[in-house]
Amino acid sequence: MDGRFLNRVAVSALLSVTVMAGALIAARSIVPDTAPVTPVFRLPNVQTVPVAPFLARANSAHGGQLVRRICAQCHSLAVGGESAGPVLVDVTGRNIASLPGYAYSAALRQHSGQVWDDQGLSDWLMSPARYAAGTRMSFAGLSDVQDRADVIVFLHTLRTPSPTSTTGVAQ
Ligand code: HEC
């Protein structure tokens, strides 16, 4: 292997890189690199499902069972309870990520300024990770829209008791 041979190898390597770069530049200028305005296809189950018709026939008792079984692992259902997630009392109608003293993820804080209405809760509970990518709520989601409606109707019953009321917060 003499110097001239190595030289030839170096020159041919340089030449092929130059040709490839030239081809890439030419290809880019002929075919513009733009995304379509509307997605060509949608992944299943990503679209928002209107929850209102399911709320109309929702079963709060069933929602309560789901909440106690699933959500209560991470959420307190009574004010003052300590949990990994924010307290769910009064969550319906509350501003998103607004509970004082709770360290929300940046992902959920991106939605602050909006209110937890029924449709928002349904979208969130369908897939927290899709609603707020990077959320700390590591829960896959409730895929059944009727289950979500049942849960939401139950969440409406989790209210701070008014001073005059004798019925407390559902446990
Ligand atoms: C594995 C634990 C876990 C489970 C299970 C879980 N959550 Fe959460 N949840 C969290 C955490 C943590 C947050 C805070 C998320 C963040 O800051 O990104 C949260 C946030 C929320 C919020 C936003 C509250 C606010 O103040 O903005 C709602 C509403 C909520 N969860 C409802 C539910 C419901 C309803 C269920 C049951 C179907 C549930 N979660 C199940 C951990 C959980």
Tab-separated table of C-alpha atoms and ligand atoms in Angstrom:
chain	number	residue	atom	x	y	z
A	1	MET	CA	0.000	0.000	0.000
A	2	ASP	CA	1.866	3.071	-1.183
A	3	GLY	CA	0.990	6.705	-0.750
A	4	ARG	CA	-0.538	7.041	-4.207
A	5	PHE	CA	-2.933	4.173	-3.534
A	6	LEU	CA	-4.126	5.782	-0.299
A	7	ASN	CA	-4.454	9.020	-2.166
A	8	ARG	CA	-6.726	7.390	-4.721
A	9	VAL	CA	-8.863	5.884	-1.959
A	10	ALA	CA	-9.196	9.286	-0.308
A	11	VAL	CA	-10.090	11.001	-3.577
A	12	SER	CA	-12.724	8.421	-4.486
A	13	ALA	CA	-14.244	8.623	-1.003
A	14	LEU	CA	-14.390	12.396	-1.266
A	15	LEU	CA	-15.876	12.159	-4.734
A	16	SER	CA	-18.659	9.791	-3.671
A	17	VAL	CA	-19.582	11.976	-0.697
A	18	THR	CA	-19.750	14.998	-2.983
A	19	VAL	CA	-21.913	13.140	-5.506
A	20	MET	CA	-24.263	11.941	-2.755
A	21	ALA	CA	-24.581	15.420	-1.276
A	22	GLY	CA	-25.247	16.839	-4.734
A	23	ALA	CA	-27.943	14.218	-5.372
A	24	LEU	CA	-29.562	15.000	-2.019
A	25	ILE	CA	-29.635	18.726	-2.711
A	26	ALA	CA	-31.054	18.140	-6.186
A	27	ALA	CA	-33.714	15.748	-4.846
A	28	ARG	CA	-34.744	18.176	-2.082
A	29	SER	CA	-35.138	21.024	-4.566
A	30	ILE	CA	-37.283	18.913	-6.919
A	31	VAL	CA	-39.566	17.303	-4.272
A	32	PRO	CA	-40.512	19.856	-1.600
A	33	ASP	CA	-40.297	18.507	1.961
A	34	THR	CA	-43.707	19.608	3.258
A	35	ALA	CA	-46.290	17.887	5.435
A	36	PRO	CA	-49.866	17.584	4.128
A	37	VAL	CA	-52.331	20.146	5.480
A	38	THR	CA	-54.668	17.452	6.759
A	39	PRO	CA	-53.297	14.149	8.086
A	40	VAL	CA	-53.670	11.373	5.532
A	41	PHE	CA	-54.956	8.955	8.164
A	42	ARG	CA	-55.794	9.052	11.850
A	43	LEU	CA	-54.831	6.511	14.457
A	44	PRO	CA	-57.867	4.698	15.830
A	45	ASN	CA	-59.313	5.967	19.096
A	46	VAL	CA	-57.560	9.330	18.917
A	47	GLN	CA	-60.622	11.297	17.922
A	48	THR	CA	-62.652	12.952	20.610
A	49	VAL	CA	-65.909	11.168	21.329
A	50	PRO	CA	-68.759	13.512	22.350
A	51	VAL	CA	-69.543	12.477	25.919
A	52	ALA	CA	-72.859	14.362	26.351
A	53	PRO	CA	-75.175	11.554	25.128
A	54	PHE	CA	-73.439	9.131	27.507
A	55	LEU	CA	-73.736	11.537	30.443
A	56	ALA	CA	-77.488	11.576	29.945
A	57	ARG	CA	-77.688	7.883	30.818
A	58	ALA	CA	-74.681	7.706	33.144
A	59	ASN	CA	-74.650	5.565	36.270
A	60	SER	CA	-73.050	7.500	39.130
A	61	ALA	CA	-72.906	4.453	41.430
A	62	HIS	CA	-70.906	2.541	38.832
A	63	GLY	CA	-68.706	5.601	38.357
A	64	GLY	CA	-68.113	5.646	42.106
A	65	GLN	CA	-66.998	2.013	42.032
A	66	LEU	CA	-64.535	2.746	39.236
A	67	VAL	CA	-63.176	5.829	40.987
A	68	ARG	CA	-62.660	4.006	44.288
A	69	ARG	CA	-61.075	1.018	42.572
A	70	ILE	CA	-58.846	2.859	40.068
A	71	CYS	CA	-58.471	6.559	40.742
A	72	ALA	CA	-58.322	6.332	44.544
A	73	GLN	CA	-54.991	4.495	44.236
A	74	CYS	CA	-53.458	7.864	43.430
A	75	HIS	CA	-56.113	10.439	44.321
A	76	SER	CA	-57.665	11.404	47.607
A	77	LEU	CA	-61.451	11.714	47.473
A	78	ALA	CA	-61.581	13.934	50.549
A	79	VAL	CA	-59.999	17.315	51.170
A	80	GLY	CA	-56.873	17.031	53.289
A	81	GLY	CA	-55.969	13.535	52.127
A	82	GLU	CA	-52.403	13.029	51.003
A	83	SER	CA	-51.912	11.272	47.689
A	84	ALA	CA	-49.690	11.103	44.621
A	85	GLY	CA	-52.304	12.940	42.559
A	86	PRO	CA	-54.252	16.143	43.280
A	87	VAL	CA	-57.428	15.903	45.385
A	88	LEU	CA	-60.462	15.197	43.208
A	89	VAL	CA	-62.977	17.034	45.404
A	90	ASP	CA	-64.461	19.954	43.421
A	91	VAL	CA	-62.409	19.016	40.348
A	92	THR	CA	-65.313	19.496	37.924
A	93	GLY	CA	-65.440	23.140	36.911
A	94	ARG	CA	-62.025	23.796	38.465
A	95	ASN	CA	-59.240	25.382	36.447
A	96	ILE	CA	-56.873	22.761	35.091
A	97	ALA	CA	-53.697	22.308	37.166
A	98	SER	CA	-54.757	25.008	39.606
A	99	LEU	CA	-54.746	23.390	43.049
A	100	PRO	CA	-52.443	25.480	45.263
A	101	GLY	CA	-49.561	23.500	46.703
A	102	TYR	CA	-49.697	20.681	44.175
A	103	ALA	CA	-46.677	20.374	41.860
A	104	TYR	CA	-48.266	19.686	38.480
A	105	SER	CA	-46.205	18.555	35.500
A	106	ALA	CA	-45.310	21.109	32.850
A	107	ALA	CA	-47.364	18.985	30.436
A	108	LEU	CA	-50.601	19.498	32.366
A	109	ARG	CA	-49.780	23.119	33.176
A	110	GLN	CA	-49.836	23.783	29.429
A	111	HIS	CA	-53.630	23.434	29.729
A	112	SER	CA	-53.947	25.827	32.661
A	113	GLY	CA	-56.378	28.622	31.952
A	114	GLN	CA	-58.910	26.057	30.755
A	115	VAL	CA	-61.585	24.609	33.004
A	116	TRP	CA	-62.241	20.906	33.626
A	117	ASP	CA	-65.574	20.595	31.835
A	118	ASP	CA	-67.191	17.254	31.068
A	119	GLN	CA	-65.804	16.930	27.549
A	120	GLY	CA	-62.299	17.878	28.695
A	121	LEU	CA	-62.430	15.319	31.487
A	122	SER	CA	-63.613	12.671	29.051
A	123	ASP	CA	-60.755	13.400	26.640
A	124	TRP	CA	-58.240	13.423	29.506
A	125	LEU	CA	-59.515	10.169	30.995
A	126	MET	CA	-59.599	8.492	27.576
A	127	SER	CA	-55.837	8.871	27.396
A	128	PRO	CA	-53.989	11.182	29.797
A	129	ALA	CA	-50.774	10.742	27.800
A	130	ARG	CA	-52.433	11.935	24.595
A	131	TYR	CA	-54.219	14.811	26.280
A	132	ALA	CA	-51.020	16.073	27.916
A	133	ALA	CA	-47.972	14.278	26.567
A	134	GLY	CA	-45.489	13.954	29.430
A	135	THR	CA	-48.098	14.039	32.216
A	136	ARG	CA	-47.204	12.380	35.504
A	137	MET	CA	-50.588	10.668	35.669
A	138	SER	CA	-49.300	7.254	34.609
A	139	PHE	CA	-52.669	5.743	33.834
A	140	ALA	CA	-53.463	4.167	30.458
A	141	GLY	CA	-56.995	5.563	30.346
A	142	LEU	CA	-60.603	4.414	30.343
A	143	SER	CA	-61.315	3.250	26.795
A	144	ASP	CA	-65.092	2.875	27.269
A	145	VAL	CA	-66.865	6.218	26.859
A	146	GLN	CA	-69.772	5.078	29.066
A	147	ASP	CA	-67.287	4.286	31.869
A	148	ARG	CA	-65.854	7.785	31.458
A	149	ALA	CA	-69.319	9.325	31.615
A	150	ASP	CA	-70.118	7.310	34.756
A	151	VAL	CA	-66.882	8.510	36.382
A	152	ILE	CA	-67.521	12.148	35.421
A	153	VAL	CA	-71.054	12.098	36.821
A	154	PHE	CA	-69.647	10.688	40.051
A	155	LEU	CA	-66.894	13.339	40.143
A	156	HIS	CA	-69.678	15.970	40.111
A	157	THR	CA	-70.833	14.599	43.462
A	158	LEU	CA	-67.404	15.127	45.073
A	159	ARG	CA	-68.076	18.557	46.534
A	160	THR	CA	-66.778	20.381	49.542
A	161	PRO	CA	-69.711	20.244	51.950
A	162	SER	CA	-71.323	23.637	52.373
A	163	PRO	CA	-71.415	24.899	56.004
A	164	THR	CA	-75.170	24.321	56.202
A	165	SER	CA	-75.154	20.886	54.652
A	166	THR	CA	-75.015	17.784	56.834
A	167	THR	CA	-74.119	15.387	54.047
A	168	GLY	CA	-70.384	15.276	53.625
A	169	VAL	CA	-68.147	14.400	50.756
A	170	ALA	CA	-68.655	10.933	49.348
A	171	GLN	CA	-65.901	8.670	50.566
B	1	HEC	C1	-51.137	6.070	38.820
B	1	HEC	C2	-51.713	7.153	39.583
B	1	HEC	C3	-53.004	7.772	39.068
B	1	HEC	C4	-54.182	7.154	38.713
B	1	HEC	C5	-54.508	5.658	38.716
B	1	HEC	C6	-55.103	8.211	38.365
B	1	HEC	N1	-54.492	9.442	38.488
B	1	HEC	FE1	-55.313	11.249	38.038
B	1	HEC	N2	-53.538	12.159	38.396
B	1	HEC	C7	-52.391	11.543	38.844
B	1	HEC	C8	-51.301	12.492	38.886
B	1	HEC	C9	-49.866	12.203	39.321
B	1	HEC	C10	-51.849	13.711	38.428
B	1	HEC	C11	-51.093	15.016	38.188
B	1	HEC	C12	-50.734	14.986	36.709
B	1	HEC	C13	-49.723	16.005	36.233
B	1	HEC	O1	-49.363	16.937	36.982
B	1	HEC	O2	-49.298	15.836	35.071
B	1	HEC	C14	-53.249	13.478	38.128
B	1	HEC	C15	-54.144	14.453	37.685
B	1	HEC	C16	-55.508	14.265	37.524
B	1	HEC	C17	-56.466	15.307	37.206
B	1	HEC	C18	-56.154	16.780	37.018
B	1	HEC	C19	-56.528	17.498	38.308
B	1	HEC	C20	-56.240	18.988	38.335
B	1	HEC	O3	-56.219	19.534	39.452
B	1	HEC	O4	-56.047	19.616	37.278
B	1	HEC	C21	-57.689	14.713	37.148
B	1	HEC	C22	-59.018	15.377	36.841
B	1	HEC	C23	-57.493	13.299	37.413
B	1	HEC	N3	-56.152	13.064	37.632
B	1	HEC	C24	-58.517	12.384	37.460
B	1	HEC	C25	-58.317	11.004	37.603
B	1	HEC	C26	-59.380	10.013	37.544
B	1	HEC	C27	-60.866	10.346	37.406
B	1	HEC	C28	-58.795	8.791	37.643
B	1	HEC	C29	-59.447	7.428	37.592
B	1	HEC	C30	-60.171	7.107	36.396
B	1	HEC	C31	-57.355	9.007	37.818
B	1	HEC	N4	-57.118	10.351	37.782
B	1	HEC	C32	-56.420	8.003	37.984
B	1	HEC	C33	-52.272	10.197	39.189
B	1	HEC	C34	-53.212	9.209	38.916
